[in-house]
PDB file of C-alpha atoms in Angstrom:
ATOM      1  CA  MET A   3       0.001   0.596   0.103  1.00  0.00           C
ATOM      2  CA  PHE A   4       1.159   4.232  -0.193  1.00  0.00           C
ATOM      3  CA  SER A   5       2.055   5.759   2.554  1.00  0.00           C
ATOM      4  CA  ALA A   6       2.037  10.570   2.297  1.00  0.00           C
ATOM      5  CA  ARG A   7       4.417  11.760   1.287  1.00  0.00           C
ATOM      6  CA  LYS A   8       5.739  14.342   3.734  1.00  0.00           C
ATOM      7  CA  LEU A   9       8.991  15.105   2.126  1.00  0.00           C
ATOM      8  CA  PRO A  10      10.148  15.365  -1.721  1.00  0.00           C
ATOM      9  CA  GLY A  11      12.695  13.430  -1.424  1.00  0.00           C
ATOM     10  CA  VAL A  12      11.200  10.211  -0.008  1.00  0.00           C
ATOM     11  CA  HIS A  13       9.804   7.693  -1.868  1.00  0.00           C
ATOM     12  CA  ARG A  14       9.342   4.856   0.155  1.00  0.00           C
ATOM     13  CA  THR A  15       5.707   4.728  -0.756  1.00  0.00           C
ATOM     14  CA  ILE A  16       6.166   1.252  -1.070  1.00  0.00           C
ATOM     15  CA  SER A  17       5.247  -1.668   1.072  1.00  0.00           C
ATOM     16  CA  PHE A  18       6.421  -4.933   0.896  1.00  0.00           C
ATOM     17  CA  HIS A  19       4.635  -6.826   3.309  1.00  0.00           C
ATOM     18  CA  ASN A  20       5.767 -10.696   0.992  1.00  0.00           C
ATOM     19  CA  PHE A  21       9.405  -9.671   0.777  1.00  0.00           C
ATOM     20  CA  ARG A  22      11.504 -12.687   2.471  1.00  0.00           C
ATOM     21  CA  SER A  23      13.120 -12.295   6.003  1.00  0.00           C
ATOM     22  CA  HIS A  24      16.801  -9.865   5.428  1.00  0.00           C
ATOM     23  CA  SER A  25      18.486 -12.209   6.375  1.00  0.00           C
ATOM     24  CA  ALA A  26      17.931 -15.033   3.544  1.00  0.00           C
ATOM     25  CA  SER A  27      19.408 -12.612   0.757  1.00  0.00           C
ATOM     26  CA  ARG A  28      23.008 -12.983   2.375  1.00  0.00           C
ATOM     27  CA  THR A  29      23.739 -15.767  -0.055  1.00  0.00           C
ATOM     28  CA  SER A  30      26.202 -16.546  -3.228  1.00  0.00           C
ATOM     29  CA  PRO A  31      25.667 -13.264  -5.636  1.00  0.00           C
ATOM     30  CA  ASN A  32      24.971 -13.351  -8.939  1.00  0.00           C
ATOM     31  CA  LEU A  33      27.720 -12.418 -10.695  1.00  0.00           C
ATOM     32  CA  ALA A  34      26.672 -12.664 -14.735  1.00  0.00           C
ATOM     33  CA  PHE A  35      26.354  -8.614 -14.896  1.00  0.00           C
ATOM     34  CA  VAL A  36      29.021  -7.870 -13.035  1.00  0.00           C
ATOM     35  CA  PRO A  37      33.213  -6.773 -15.010  1.00  0.00           C
ATOM     36  CA  THR A  38      35.472  -9.065 -13.666  1.00  0.00           C
ATOM     37  CA  CYS A  39      38.163  -7.642 -10.833  1.00  0.00           C
ATOM     38  CA  LEU A  40      40.741  -8.434  -8.886  1.00  0.00           C
ATOM     39  CA  PRO A  41      39.364  -9.494  -5.167  1.00  0.00           C
ATOM     40  CA  PRO A  42      39.874  -5.680  -2.860  1.00  0.00           C
ATOM     41  CA  ASP A  43      43.639  -4.800  -1.815  1.00  0.00           C
ATOM     42  CA  PRO A  44      44.259  -4.646   2.438  1.00  0.00           C
ATOM     43  CA  ILE A  45      45.740  -1.334   2.221  1.00  0.00           C
ATOM     44  CA  GLU A  46      42.083  -0.673  -0.383  1.00  0.00           C
ATOM     45  CA  VAL A  47      40.114  -1.542   2.532  1.00  0.00           C
ATOM     46  CA  GLU A  48      42.255  -0.019   5.193  1.00  0.00           C
ATOM     47  CA  LYS A  49      41.912   3.373   2.953  1.00  0.00           C
ATOM     48  CA  LEU A  50      37.832   3.357   3.016  1.00  0.00           C
ATOM     49  CA  GLN A  51      37.474   2.079   6.556  1.00  0.00           C
ATOM     50  CA  HIS A  52      39.540   5.154   7.632  1.00  0.00           C
ATOM     51  CA  PHE A  53      36.910   6.459   4.753  1.00  0.00           C
ATOM     52  CA  VAL A  54      33.887   5.869   7.074  1.00  0.00           C
ATOM     53  CA  SER A  55      35.894   5.906  10.397  1.00  0.00           C
ATOM     54  CA  ASN A  56      36.012   9.218  10.297  1.00  0.00           C
ATOM     55  CA  SER A  57      32.739  10.102   8.782  1.00  0.00           C
ATOM     56  CA  LYS A  58      30.363  11.285  10.646  1.00  0.00           C
ATOM     57  CA  ARG A  59      27.298  12.381   8.850  1.00  0.00           C
ATOM     58  CA  LEU A  60      27.657  10.438   5.602  1.00  0.00           C
ATOM     59  CA  PHE A  61      26.180  10.655   2.494  1.00  0.00           C
ATOM     60  CA  VAL A  62      25.887   7.682  -0.346  1.00  0.00           C
ATOM     61  CA  ILE A  63      24.986   7.649  -3.768  1.00  0.00           C
ATOM     62  CA  THR A  64      23.984   4.497  -5.716  1.00  0.00           C
ATOM     63  CA  GLY A  65      24.314   3.236  -8.956  1.00  0.00           C
ATOM     64  CA  ALA A  66      23.338   0.551 -11.345  1.00  0.00           C
ATOM     65  CA  GLY A  67      26.905  -1.239  -9.731  1.00  0.00           C
ATOM     66  CA  ILE A  68      25.616  -2.080  -6.893  1.00  0.00           C
ATOM     67  CA  SER A  69      22.716  -3.551  -7.706  1.00  0.00           C
ATOM     68  CA  THR A  70      24.297  -5.895 -10.430  1.00  0.00           C
ATOM     69  CA  GLU A  71      25.297  -8.418  -8.168  1.00  0.00           C
ATOM     70  CA  SER A  72      21.761  -8.780  -7.402  1.00  0.00           C
ATOM     71  CA  GLY A  73      20.976 -10.589 -10.901  1.00  0.00           C
ATOM     72  CA  ILE A  74      20.034  -6.761 -12.636  1.00  0.00           C
ATOM     73  CA  PRO A  75      22.445  -6.141 -15.165  1.00  0.00           C
ATOM     74  CA  ASP A  76      23.295  -2.216 -16.145  1.00  0.00           C
ATOM     75  CA  TYR A  77      23.796   0.154 -18.900  1.00  0.00           C
ATOM     76  CA  ARG A  78      27.883   0.304 -19.131  1.00  0.00           C
ATOM     77  CA  SER A  79      29.566  -1.898 -17.245  1.00  0.00           C
ATOM     78  CA  GLU A  80      32.476  -3.640 -20.112  1.00  0.00           C
ATOM     79  CA  GLY A  81      32.026  -6.268 -21.683  1.00  0.00           C
ATOM     80  CA  VAL A  82      28.281  -7.238 -19.157  1.00  0.00           C
ATOM     81  CA  GLY A  83      26.075  -3.469 -19.831  1.00  0.00           C
ATOM     82  CA  LEU A  84      23.441  -3.140 -22.242  1.00  0.00           C
ATOM     83  CA  TYR A  85      25.445  -1.339 -24.279  1.00  0.00           C
ATOM     84  CA  ALA A  86      27.976  -3.403 -24.686  1.00  0.00           C
ATOM     85  CA  ARG A  87      25.941  -6.736 -25.037  1.00  0.00           C
ATOM     86  CA  THR A  88      23.462  -5.749 -27.083  1.00  0.00           C
ATOM     87  CA  GLY A  89      22.404  -2.025 -29.856  1.00  0.00           C
ATOM     88  CA  ARG A  90      19.494  -1.272 -27.592  1.00  0.00           C
ATOM     89  CA  ARG A  91      19.088   1.716 -26.214  1.00  0.00           C
ATOM     90  CA  PRO A  92      16.734   2.442 -22.950  1.00  0.00           C
ATOM     91  CA  MET A  93      12.933   3.911 -23.414  1.00  0.00           C
ATOM     92  CA  GLN A  94      13.141   7.690 -24.003  1.00  0.00           C
ATOM     93  CA  HIS A  95      11.057   9.825 -22.099  1.00  0.00           C
ATOM     94  CA  ALA A  96      10.324  11.869 -25.578  1.00  0.00           C
ATOM     95  CA  GLU A  97       9.423   9.174 -27.236  1.00  0.00           C
ATOM     96  CA  PHE A  98       7.201   7.456 -24.359  1.00  0.00           C
ATOM     97  CA  ILE A  99       4.859  10.683 -24.530  1.00  0.00           C
ATOM     98  CA  ARG A 100       4.263  10.842 -27.811  1.00  0.00           C
ATOM     99  CA  SER A 101       4.248   7.509 -29.619  1.00  0.00           C
ATOM    100  CA  ALA A 102       1.433   5.222 -28.751  1.00  0.00           C
ATOM    101  CA  ASN A 103       3.594   2.460 -30.104  1.00  0.00           C
ATOM    102  CA  ALA A 104       6.125   3.148 -28.284  1.00  0.00           C
ATOM    103  CA  ARG A 105       4.217   3.011 -25.363  1.00  0.00           C
ATOM    104  CA  GLN A 106       2.690  -0.348 -26.811  1.00  0.00           C
ATOM    105  CA  ARG A 107       6.298  -1.883 -26.749  1.00  0.00           C
ATOM    106  CA  TYR A 108       7.764  -0.320 -23.403  1.00  0.00           C
ATOM    107  CA  TRP A 109       4.572  -1.665 -21.400  1.00  0.00           C
ATOM    108  CA  ALA A 110       4.701  -5.285 -23.530  1.00  0.00           C
ATOM    109  CA  ARG A 111       8.200  -5.502 -23.102  1.00  0.00           C
ATOM    110  CA  ASN A 112       8.197  -4.675 -19.504  1.00  0.00           C
ATOM    111  CA  PHE A 113       5.058  -7.047 -18.603  1.00  0.00           C
ATOM    112  CA  VAL A 114       7.187  -9.962 -19.714  1.00  0.00           C
ATOM    113  CA  GLY A 115       9.316  -8.895 -17.755  1.00  0.00           C
ATOM    114  CA  TRP A 116       7.637  -7.867 -14.498  1.00  0.00           C
ATOM    115  CA  PRO A 117       7.240 -11.128 -12.783  1.00  0.00           C
ATOM    116  CA  GLN A 118      11.572 -11.507 -12.367  1.00  0.00           C
ATOM    117  CA  PHE A 119      11.631  -7.923 -12.428  1.00  0.00           C
ATOM    118  CA  SER A 120      10.381  -7.595  -9.617  1.00  0.00           C
ATOM    119  CA  SER A 121      11.513 -11.073  -7.258  1.00  0.00           C
ATOM    120  CA  PHE A 122      15.313  -9.170  -7.498  1.00  0.00           C
ATOM    121  CA  GLN A 123      15.970  -9.393  -3.617  1.00  0.00           C
ATOM    122  CA  PRO A 124      19.310  -6.780  -2.102  1.00  0.00           C
ATOM    123  CA  ASN A 125      21.923  -8.315  -2.174  1.00  0.00           C
ATOM    124  CA  ILE A 126      24.660  -7.414   1.167  1.00  0.00           C
ATOM    125  CA  ALA A 127      25.292  -4.706  -0.281  1.00  0.00           C
ATOM    126  CA  HIS A 128      22.389  -2.999   0.621  1.00  0.00           C
ATOM    127  CA  LEU A 129      22.238  -4.369   3.151  1.00  0.00           C
ATOM    128  CA  VAL A 130      25.467  -2.942   4.906  1.00  0.00           C
ATOM    129  CA  LEU A 131      23.404   0.680   3.946  1.00  0.00           C
ATOM    130  CA  ARG A 132      21.350   0.086   5.685  1.00  0.00           C
ATOM    131  CA  ASP A 133      22.494  -0.788   8.942  1.00  0.00           C
ATOM    132  CA  TRP A 134      25.262   1.850   8.555  1.00  0.00           C
ATOM    133  CA  GLU A 135      21.779   3.374   8.637  1.00  0.00           C
ATOM    134  CA  LYS A 136      20.142   2.035  11.712  1.00  0.00           C
ATOM    135  CA  LEU A 137      23.462   3.081  13.920  1.00  0.00           C
ATOM    136  CA  GLY A 138      23.518   6.548  12.386  1.00  0.00           C
ATOM    137  CA  LYS A 139      26.753   6.432  10.718  1.00  0.00           C
ATOM    138  CA  LEU A 140      23.889   7.181   7.211  1.00  0.00           C
ATOM    139  CA  HIS A 141      22.627  10.566   6.937  1.00  0.00           C
ATOM    140  CA  TRP A 142      21.176  10.165   3.738  1.00  0.00           C
ATOM    141  CA  LEU A 143      20.853   7.677   0.807  1.00  0.00           C
ATOM    142  CA  VAL A 144      20.424   8.206  -3.061  1.00  0.00           C
ATOM    143  CA  THR A 145      20.300   5.862  -5.449  1.00  0.00           C
ATOM    144  CA  GLN A 146      19.809   6.728  -9.176  1.00  0.00           C
ATOM    145  CA  ASN A 147      17.461   2.567  -9.609  1.00  0.00           C
ATOM    146  CA  VAL A 148      15.034   1.753  -9.537  1.00  0.00           C
ATOM    147  CA  ASP A 149      14.587  -1.340  -8.940  1.00  0.00           C
ATOM    148  CA  ALA A 150      13.604  -0.678  -5.062  1.00  0.00           C
ATOM    149  CA  LEU A 151      15.999  -2.891  -3.496  1.00  0.00           C
ATOM    150  CA  HIS A 152      16.829   0.651  -1.373  1.00  0.00           C
ATOM    151  CA  THR A 153      13.914  -0.077   0.326  1.00  0.00           C
ATOM    152  CA  LYS A 154      13.379  -3.489  -0.453  1.00  0.00           C
ATOM    153  CA  ALA A 155      16.851  -3.328   1.976  1.00  0.00           C
ATOM    154  CA  GLY A 156      14.881  -1.656   4.749  1.00  0.00           C
ATOM    155  CA  SER A 157      16.070   1.696   4.205  1.00  0.00           C
ATOM    156  CA  GLN A 158      14.889   4.946   5.078  1.00  0.00           C
ATOM    157  CA  ARG A 159      16.515   7.775   4.777  1.00  0.00           C
ATOM    158  CA  LEU A 160      16.506   7.596   0.849  1.00  0.00           C
ATOM    159  CA  THR A 161      15.528   9.558  -2.019  1.00  0.00           C
ATOM    160  CA  GLU A 162      15.033   7.257  -5.179  1.00  0.00           C
ATOM    161  CA  LEU A 163      15.966  10.529  -7.158  1.00  0.00           C
ATOM    162  CA  HIS A 164      15.312   8.568 -10.604  1.00  0.00           C
ATOM    163  CA  GLY A 165      11.752   6.949  -9.402  1.00  0.00           C
ATOM    164  CA  CYS A 166      10.337   3.245  -9.059  1.00  0.00           C
ATOM    165  CA  THR A 167       9.150   1.626 -11.402  1.00  0.00           C
ATOM    166  CA  HIS A 168       6.899  -0.346  -8.855  1.00  0.00           C
ATOM    167  CA  ARG A 169       4.684   3.027  -8.810  1.00  0.00           C
ATOM    168  CA  VAL A 170       2.657   3.854 -11.607  1.00  0.00           C
ATOM    169  CA  PHE A 171       0.963   7.329 -12.617  1.00  0.00           C
ATOM    170  CA  CYS A 172      -1.355   9.177 -15.015  1.00  0.00           C
ATOM    171  CA  LEU A 173       0.165  11.515 -17.048  1.00  0.00           C
ATOM    172  CA  ALA A 174      -3.336  13.603 -16.737  1.00  0.00           C
ATOM    173  CA  CYS A 175      -4.674  13.277 -14.172  1.00  0.00           C
ATOM    174  CA  GLY A 176      -1.705  12.258 -11.447  1.00  0.00           C
ATOM    175  CA  ASP A 177      -3.193   8.713  -9.750  1.00  0.00           C
ATOM    176  CA  GLN A 178      -1.188   6.692  -8.621  1.00  0.00           C
ATOM    177  CA  ILE A 179      -1.284   3.212  -8.681  1.00  0.00           C
ATOM    178  CA  LEU A 180       1.017  -0.006  -7.937  1.00  0.00           C
ATOM    179  CA  ARG A 181       2.840  -1.458 -10.360  1.00  0.00           C
ATOM    180  CA  SER A 182       1.795  -4.772  -9.198  1.00  0.00           C
ATOM    181  CA  GLU A 183      -1.509  -4.272  -9.789  1.00  0.00           C
ATOM    182  CA  LEU A 184      -1.072  -3.004 -13.250  1.00  0.00           C
ATOM    183  CA  GLN A 185       0.013  -6.312 -14.054  1.00  0.00           C
ATOM    184  CA  GLU A 186      -3.276  -7.593 -12.148  1.00  0.00           C
ATOM    185  CA  GLN A 187      -5.137  -5.005 -15.878  1.00  0.00           C
ATOM    186  CA  PHE A 188      -2.827  -6.660 -18.972  1.00  0.00           C
ATOM    187  CA  GLU A 189      -3.666  -9.887 -18.099  1.00  0.00           C
ATOM    188  CA  ALA A 190      -6.960  -8.923 -17.875  1.00  0.00           C
ATOM    189  CA  LEU A 191      -6.552  -7.909 -21.505  1.00  0.00           C
ATOM    190  CA  ASN A 192      -4.715  -9.632 -22.720  1.00  0.00           C
ATOM    191  CA  PRO A 193      -5.955 -13.327 -21.677  1.00  0.00           C
ATOM    192  CA  THR A 194      -4.711 -15.167 -24.818  1.00  0.00           C
ATOM    193  CA  TRP A 195      -1.344 -12.929 -25.398  1.00  0.00           C
ATOM    194  CA  LYS A 196       1.535 -14.456 -25.039  1.00  0.00           C
ATOM    195  CA  ALA A 197       6.095 -13.836 -26.117  1.00  0.00           C
ATOM    196  CA  GLU A 198       9.067 -15.504 -25.407  1.00  0.00           C
ATOM    197  CA  ALA A 199      11.171 -12.915 -23.339  1.00  0.00           C
ATOM    198  CA  PHE A 200      14.912 -12.809 -25.614  1.00  0.00           C
ATOM    199  CA  GLY A 201      16.993 -11.817 -22.890  1.00  0.00           C
ATOM    200  CA  VAL A 202      16.493  -8.566 -20.244  1.00  0.00           C
ATOM    201  CA  ALA A 203      16.677  -5.258 -19.312  1.00  0.00           C
ATOM    202  CA  PRO A 204      17.354  -3.124 -16.737  1.00  0.00           C
ATOM    203  CA  ASP A 205      14.613  -1.169 -16.075  1.00  0.00           C
ATOM    204  CA  GLY A 206      12.369  -4.836 -15.900  1.00  0.00           C
ATOM    205  CA  ASP A 207      11.698  -4.704 -19.516  1.00  0.00           C
ATOM    206  CA  VAL A 208      12.938  -7.487 -21.753  1.00  0.00           C
ATOM    207  CA  PHE A 209      13.752  -8.120 -25.796  1.00  0.00           C
ATOM    208  CA  LEU A 210      10.691  -8.547 -28.501  1.00  0.00           C
ATOM    209  CA  THR A 211      10.294  -7.827 -31.613  1.00  0.00           C
ATOM    210  CA  ASP A 212       7.415  -5.480 -32.902  1.00  0.00           C
ATOM    211  CA  GLU A 213       5.351  -7.961 -33.995  1.00  0.00           C
ATOM    212  CA  GLN A 214       5.607  -9.878 -31.455  1.00  0.00           C
ATOM    213  CA  VAL A 215       4.065  -7.577 -29.326  1.00  0.00           C
ATOM    214  CA  CYS A 216       1.371  -5.844 -32.210  1.00  0.00           C
ATOM    215  CA  ASN A 217      -1.870  -6.997 -30.361  1.00  0.00           C
ATOM    216  CA  PHE A 218      -0.459  -5.736 -27.188  1.00  0.00           C
ATOM    217  CA  GLN A 219      -3.558  -4.404 -25.691  1.00  0.00           C
ATOM    218  CA  VAL A 220      -2.249  -1.443 -22.528  1.00  0.00           C
ATOM    219  CA  PRO A 221      -5.436   0.050 -20.546  1.00  0.00           C
ATOM    220  CA  ALA A 222      -5.941   3.798 -19.635  1.00  0.00           C
ATOM    221  CA  CYS A 223      -6.114   5.240 -16.648  1.00  0.00           C
ATOM    222  CA  CYS A 224      -8.993   4.044 -14.070  1.00  0.00           C
ATOM    223  CA  LYS A 225     -10.175   7.277 -13.047  1.00  0.00           C
ATOM    224  CA  CYS A 226      -9.604   9.635 -16.631  1.00  0.00           C
ATOM    225  CA  GLY A 227      -8.629   7.478 -19.408  1.00  0.00           C
ATOM    226  CA  GLY A 228      -5.428   9.109 -19.628  1.00  0.00           C
ATOM    227  CA  ILE A 229      -2.105   7.682 -20.254  1.00  0.00           C
ATOM    228  CA  LEU A 230      -0.139   5.404 -18.052  1.00  0.00           C
ATOM    229  CA  LYS A 231       3.946   5.539 -17.081  1.00  0.00           C
ATOM    230  CA  PRO A 232       6.064   5.011 -14.669  1.00  0.00           C
ATOM    231  CA  ASP A 233       7.445   6.346 -12.045  1.00  0.00           C
ATOM    232  CA  VAL A 234      10.835   6.778 -13.550  1.00  0.00           C
ATOM    233  CA  THR A 235      12.689   9.096 -15.434  1.00  0.00           C
ATOM    234  CA  PHE A 236      13.310   8.252 -18.627  1.00  0.00           C
ATOM    235  CA  PHE A 237      16.843   9.821 -20.845  1.00  0.00           C
ATOM    236  CA  GLY A 238      16.296  12.825 -21.806  1.00  0.00           C
ATOM    237  CA  ASP A 239      13.949  13.749 -19.325  1.00  0.00           C
ATOM    238  CA  THR A 240      14.293  16.245 -15.469  1.00  0.00           C
ATOM    239  CA  VAL A 241      13.875  15.413 -12.641  1.00  0.00           C
ATOM    240  CA  CYS A 242      11.729  17.553 -10.799  1.00  0.00           C
ATOM    241  CA  PRO A 243      13.293  20.401  -8.663  1.00  0.00           C
ATOM    242  CA  GLU A 244      11.874  19.318  -5.558  1.00  0.00           C
ATOM    243  CA  LYS A 245      13.435  16.950  -5.057  1.00  0.00           C
ATOM    244  CA  VAL A 246      17.012  17.750  -6.264  1.00  0.00           C
ATOM    245  CA  ASN A 247      16.724  20.632  -3.692  1.00  0.00           C
ATOM    246  CA  PHE A 248      16.281  18.271  -0.835  1.00  0.00           C
ATOM    247  CA  VAL A 249      18.376  15.861  -1.910  1.00  0.00           C
ATOM    248  CA  HIS A 250      21.212  19.196  -2.252  1.00  0.00           C
ATOM    249  CA  GLN A 251      19.580  20.425   1.511  1.00  0.00           C
ATOM    250  CA  ARG A 252      20.599  16.475   2.473  1.00  0.00           C
ATOM    251  CA  LEU A 253      23.980  16.844   1.585  1.00  0.00           C
ATOM    252  CA  ALA A 254      24.641  20.272   2.932  1.00  0.00           C
ATOM    253  CA  GLU A 255      23.701  18.775   7.117  1.00  0.00           C
ATOM    254  CA  SER A 256      26.466  16.167   5.534  1.00  0.00           C
ATOM    255  CA  ASP A 257      30.556  15.799   6.100  1.00  0.00           C
ATOM    256  CA  SER A 258      31.449  13.642   2.954  1.00  0.00           C
ATOM    257  CA  MET A 259      29.639  11.177   0.368  1.00  0.00           C
ATOM    258  CA  LEU A 260      30.414   7.748  -0.634  1.00  0.00           C
ATOM    259  CA  VAL A 261      29.409   6.941  -4.712  1.00  0.00           C
ATOM    260  CA  ALA A 262      28.769   2.976  -5.003  1.00  0.00           C
ATOM    261  CA  GLY A 263      28.504   1.649  -7.640  1.00  0.00           C
ATOM    262  CA  SER A 264      28.288   4.489 -10.534  1.00  0.00           C
ATOM    263  CA  SER A 265      30.507   6.247 -12.940  1.00  0.00           C
ATOM    264  CA  MET A 266      28.767   9.487 -12.727  1.00  0.00           C
ATOM    265  CA  GLN A 267      27.662   9.687 -16.191  1.00  0.00           C
ATOM    266  CA  VAL A 268      24.368  10.991 -15.728  1.00  0.00           C
ATOM    267  CA  TYR A 269      24.101  14.839 -14.416  1.00  0.00           C
ATOM    268  CA  SER A 270      20.950  13.905 -12.134  1.00  0.00           C
ATOM    269  CA  GLY A 271      23.489  12.360 -10.008  1.00  0.00           C
ATOM    270  CA  TYR A 272      26.545  13.615 -11.004  1.00  0.00           C
ATOM    271  CA  ARG A 273      25.580  17.225 -10.110  1.00  0.00           C
ATOM    272  CA  PHE A 274      25.148  16.632  -6.607  1.00  0.00           C
ATOM    273  CA  ALA A 275      29.305  15.091  -7.048  1.00  0.00           C
ATOM    274  CA  LEU A 276      29.928  18.617  -7.681  1.00  0.00           C
ATOM    275  CA  ALA A 277      28.695  19.960  -5.142  1.00  0.00           C
ATOM    276  CA  ALA A 278      30.556  17.530  -2.853  1.00  0.00           C
ATOM    277  CA  ARG A 279      33.845  19.498  -4.055  1.00  0.00           C
ATOM    278  CA  ASP A 280      32.387  22.875  -4.397  1.00  0.00           C
ATOM    279  CA  LYS A 281      32.035  22.173  -0.166  1.00  0.00           C
ATOM    280  CA  GLN A 282      35.389  20.519  -0.080  1.00  0.00           C
ATOM    281  CA  LEU A 283      33.783  17.648   1.594  1.00  0.00           C
ATOM    282  CA  PRO A 284      36.617  14.411   1.103  1.00  0.00           C
ATOM    283  CA  ILE A 285      34.208  11.974  -1.709  1.00  0.00           C
ATOM    284  CA  ALA A 286      35.582   8.484  -1.674  1.00  0.00           C
ATOM    285  CA  ILE A 287      34.190   5.998  -4.744  1.00  0.00           C
ATOM    286  CA  LEU A 288      33.569   2.809  -4.972  1.00  0.00           C
ATOM    287  CA  ASN A 289      33.654   1.044  -8.184  1.00  0.00           C
ATOM    288  CA  ILE A 290      34.834  -1.038 -11.498  1.00  0.00           C
ATOM    289  CA  GLY A 291      35.725   0.637 -13.857  1.00  0.00           C
ATOM    290  CA  PRO A 292      36.261   4.632 -14.369  1.00  0.00           C
ATOM    291  CA  THR A 293      33.605   7.741 -13.289  1.00  0.00           C
ATOM    292  CA  ARG A 294      33.671  10.962 -14.131  1.00  0.00           C
ATOM    293  CA  LEU A 295      34.839  12.375 -10.187  1.00  0.00           C
ATOM    294  CA  ASP A 296      38.415   9.766 -10.618  1.00  0.00           C
ATOM    295  CA  HIS A 297      40.050  13.299 -11.218  1.00  0.00           C
ATOM    296  CA  PHE A 298      39.023  15.203  -7.776  1.00  0.00           C
ATOM    297  CA  ALA A 299      37.983  12.250  -5.535  1.00  0.00           C
ATOM    298  CA  SER A 300      39.613  11.077  -2.166  1.00  0.00           C
ATOM    299  CA  LEU A 301      39.873   7.978  -2.631  1.00  0.00           C
ATOM    300  CA  LYS A 302      39.018   5.009  -5.525  1.00  0.00           C
ATOM    301  CA  LEU A 303      38.024   1.812  -5.188  1.00  0.00           C
ATOM    302  CA  ASN A 304      38.318  -0.655  -8.421  1.00  0.00           C
ATOM    303  CA  ALA A 305      36.197  -3.814  -6.778  1.00  0.00           C
ATOM    304  CA  ARG A 306      33.070  -5.191  -5.863  1.00  0.00           C
ATOM    305  CA  CYS A 307      30.522  -3.260  -3.945  1.00  0.00           C
ATOM    306  CA  GLY A 308      28.687  -6.430  -2.237  1.00  0.00           C
ATOM    307  CA  GLU A 309      32.380  -8.458  -1.815  1.00  0.00           C
ATOM    308  CA  LEU A 310      34.404  -4.867  -0.250  1.00  0.00           C
ATOM    309  CA  LEU A 311      31.289  -2.804   1.778  1.00  0.00           C
ATOM    310  CA  PRO A 312      30.933  -6.208   4.086  1.00  0.00           C
ATOM    311  CA  LEU A 313      34.805  -5.772   5.038  1.00  0.00           C
ATOM    312  CA  ILE A 314      34.187  -2.189   6.687  1.00  0.00           C
ATOM    313  CA  VAL A 315      33.060  -1.369  11.049  1.00  0.00           C
ATOM    314  CA  ALA A 316      30.980   1.221  11.026  1.00  0.00           C
ATOM    315  CA  PRO A 317      31.010   2.489  14.689  1.00  0.00           C
ATOM    316  CA  ASP A 318      28.684   4.929  15.879  1.00  0.00           C
ATOM    317  CA  PRO A 319      29.310   8.583  15.314  1.00  0.00           C
ATOM    318  CA  THR A 320      28.318   9.923  18.382  1.00  0.00           C
ATOM    319  CA  SER A 321      30.985   7.229  20.176  1.00  0.00           C
TER     320      SER A 321
END
């Protein structure tokens, strides 16, 4: 069910009543979409430990690289990202808005991919950040991901910068429903429609041909008949100013920044790293491969989030 939104940056509006015990997610990671890298160097572990220990109000921003160990592919990882594996590109905002055929393709693919995508579970990196929050070490968490894994892990001091695929809203009247409710509407409208998926994409859809989607029926808003859109920021769209300002306020309250699993290629997230630099906050990066921050970060570590973060002890910042 949905809870009231009191702050523009807080979007923990989904209750996962049937989510299994958090400890059940502490299993072997799924490395199918994780680039190869060396194990963490003990010296690097010590450096990150020092960074975290010195932080009293840590601001964390995560990207797709934190969720690849849960089995969700990203776009840019060398050799295993969507761009490396296929010629496909993500849905563009303008295309979704203006084209009924584009919306039909998007929703048909999303309908097929939803059962798998909605079943993904947080990995140990998500759980570590949740635990840091409980300890008072993590002041605020901003995720660029739309997979709801931080929410499933139990994080509460959280802003979903680009929204969440588990929510759907009407472009005309603004009415919001759960994505699971929309799945039931799809099933009712398409009782005999079937399609075999070819591969999985980062944001929950799968690869289908135009022939497969041509007969797929898309429901309209049940309140006004308007266009339904996932509550996510598509490529080419912008994050609302209220949310951006809210995140800047949380950053202003922080004393350090950790970037986990992101190359920070997208400006919507990169702007906060620039703001942290301007405030002369120490910045640590944990990401496999280069990032836009490498030249001004205080610390850069090339390792898996799920392999390195559990090695860090986060003492109570008030002690």
